[in-house]
Amino acid sequence: MFKKVLGLMGDSLNNYMNPNLNNTENNNNNNNNNNNNNNNNNNIKNNLPPQSATPQQRNNNNNNNKNNNSNDDSEDEDEYGLKNEIELFKNTLKVNNTSSSLDILIIRIIDKVNKSEFEEGLKLLKQFVYIVMEAISKPIITPSNNDNNNNNMTYNTMYEKYHIPPLNKIEELYQITRSKTEETMRTNNEQSVIQLSLILSIVQQIKYKLVSRNQQQSNLVTFENSGEEDEGLIIYIQFQRKVILQDSGPIIKDMLRINQQLSESYSDGINSSNDIKFKVKSIDNCLMALKKVLSSVVQKVSDSIRVGNDQWRWNDLILYEKYKTKLLEWNSNNLTLPLHNQSAKYLDQIYSIILEKLKDSNLLKKLTDANISIEDLINNFKYSQSEIESIQPLLGIDELLNQISSISEISERYISYIQAHCNTSTNKKVPELNDMKSKIQEIMTNYSSFETQYFQLSFSFSIYNDDLRRFIVNQVNHHHNKSVHNQHQHQHHHQSQQQQQQQQQQQQQQQLLQQQQLQQQLIFEQENNTSSMVDNIFFVFRKVAGRAISSSNSPTTCAVINLTLANFDMIYMPYFENLLEHNYSDDFDKKRDIFLIILNNLTLTKEYINKVKDQLKETTFLKFKDENDRKAITMCIEGNGDGFSTVVKSIDTILKDNIKRIVDVNSPLLTRLMWPFRNTINYEISDEEFANYEINDPFVMDFISELMELLQPYKRKFIAENFDQLIHQISTFIAKTMEDFIMQKRFNQLGGIQLSKDIRKIIDFLCNITTEQNIRHKFTRLSQVVHLLTFDKVNDILEYWNQPDYKWNLNVLEIKLVLGRRSDFNVHNLNLK
């Protein structure tokens, strides 16, 4: 039974205190002591020592003890079983009637410490603490405190004599334990260091309680508030700091050695590719070292906290359970910061090397120059293989940026871990972490600059390699070659025959190349509604923004999102506007499909923006737990006047303006389709003509058929949203033109009814070819005009004019003008108010 109690307390107390006495002598002494205690039971109420068990209770306990011994293994993790055994242990505690009892126990503890048997010494010490804890936690008993009761004084004096350890013995144990620390530290035996540190911590606190009691200090002055340092805790922390030093020192040496080897290996390389490869390998080496150092510290902190919790568990289960008082434990705050501080110089060294590699104005200048160069090629519709080959190696910085993001991520996680174990919130600063935070932020500032340049370069590469752009460049080159060919025709008669043959061969090769390009363009136009550029750009954008979020650094994430979005305003939108201008010309039909693909790209961009916004917000909420970080990043994503919202507004404006240009290009043909309505169709008809119109439609069927033919290329090439916008604008044009033509014709009632049927058919057709049938509002005004032309008499307008639920889009003058188109109406006397 006793082996299990606390794992702690060894065999029975009397065996340790009187190892030479037999069990019979022990039982007799214990029974005598028990009888004396029972005789004084009525006179002592407040200062009683722990009661001994009756013989019957002891027999019961012994029986229970035997039963418990048979189940030790199964109850090791059973808290309730442990508590039951603790109670049994408490009931078997007996203090002999000699003042040397505690001295003997202290001597045995000292003996165990001297022999470096710290585990047994710690068990004995915990037994010792249980015996003396209640007594030393109380003030010295004086006659005035006990109403001068001699019997009480006699008992209380004996109680203190048998339960208060002598200070000189405690001091001796304290000094011997201290003397063993240096020797034990040298052994590098962690378990021994833990046990000795605990012994020293416990003895120091017992010593403080005795000194404070003798000086009659207030109970409020605890060891924790006294200002004394826990020497046992300090010894344990020193050991763990030494382990961190032993672990981290070789890691740093290896990192420096590998970096030196890398520097020598790449010292001859002067091109961008070698420079970036060197930085990638060097920073990857630093990243590996950083992971090892941080993992070592976190492991040591975790182990230390676990040791503190496990080794001080008896403090709550026994001392506090019984006496409602306990010793000062090792808390996570005391353990965490000293171990972090031990690693601080190594971390600073790693971060300094990373910063040295990132503070490279030459590489940043190369990236800036490359972006300027490729933008020039894009804007001038040019290709240059040599320039691209010189620029492309710079994209290798992508791997470097992945490493920096990982460095930030593991550093931020480490900071959160340290803060969490310092008993402080993440909002409260821990001064010991300030230097580390400052270094990380400086690294991430440089990261933001490189990330922005990388995104711009990748962004431009996506545009440069776009298949649509290639066809447009081929068109430009074709016109240029045609112009050059005409110039050569004028110079042909001045050339020799050999020169003419060479020129003809070149022209034949160019013609063959142009035919191949035109064939490829035809295939592309037939098979694609969008180009590759949009997918590629948003793939890069997701990667860059996601990498910034993965860094777990909110200021950096906001900076990267804002700076990368600026590329859409500075490069993306101007490029599309340039393309649209180039393809909107007199020969629009030849470039129509390209024009429509450009508009499709813009609409696809809007769709991707909405998807990316949702994805980034979801990732942000998963990655960041702090509400302020979440709000800051969400504001950057949403835009609120900048960022995504600005891009979407710009796209909407460009789409609306250029779809209107399509309507403008087709407006002459649309007008021509409606000319029969204006010039040849008569709407002052008889009953016979009305019936004939029902069989042989004079206008609307042909109009719908020709309109469908006109719209077919747009329906084939436009994505649904753009085609709907086109139909909306065409509907506006048709409604306005039809209204203008109506005001130039004369009608009777049957003609008005025929016109109403024609307009309904046109509206139904336009609604059926859109994905969202919401264009009827475009014909509201025209429908009111047609309705006026179907009235039986002119005064029918009065029935509708004052209806509150009927909203007129025509004013009084316009209504009179429409009614005036009825040849059988007289509107001069019509009075509308």
Short mmCIF file of N, CA, C and O in Angstrom, two decimals, residues 163 302 339 381 440 494 649 656:
data_model
loop_
_atom_site.label_atom_id
_atom_site.label_comp_id
_atom_site.label_asym_id
_atom_site.label_seq_id
_atom_site.Cartn_x
_atom_site.Cartn_y
_atom_site.Cartn_z
N HIS A 163 5.86 17.74 16.58
CA HIS A 163 5.46 18.05 15.19
C HIS A 163 6.21 19.21 14.57
O HIS A 163 6.08 19.44 13.37
N SER A 302 7.91 22.28 -22.65
CA SER A 302 6.83 21.30 -22.46
C SER A 302 7.21 20.26 -21.43
O SER A 302 6.42 19.93 -20.53
N LEU A 339 13.88 29.65 -20.18
CA LEU A 339 14.32 28.75 -21.24
C LEU A 339 14.30 29.46 -22.59
O LEU A 339 15.19 29.24 -23.43
N PHE A 381 3.04 45.17 -78.05
CA PHE A 381 2.69 43.96 -78.81
C PHE A 381 3.93 43.34 -79.45
O PHE A 381 3.97 43.05 -80.65
N ILE A 440 11.58 39.59 -36.75
CA ILE A 440 10.65 38.94 -37.67
C ILE A 440 9.95 39.98 -38.54
O ILE A 440 9.79 39.80 -39.76
N HIS A 494 14.53 47.85 -109.19
CA HIS A 494 15.90 48.30 -108.95
C HIS A 494 16.80 47.18 -108.44
O HIS A 494 18.00 47.39 -108.29
N LYS A 649 -15.53 47.44 -60.04
CA LYS A 649 -16.19 48.63 -60.61
C LYS A 649 -15.59 48.99 -61.96
O LYS A 649 -16.31 49.36 -62.90
N LYS A 656 -19.76 47.56 -69.71
CA LYS A 656 -20.93 48.33 -70.13
C LYS A 656 -20.62 49.20 -71.34
O LYS A 656 -21.37 49.23 -72.33
#
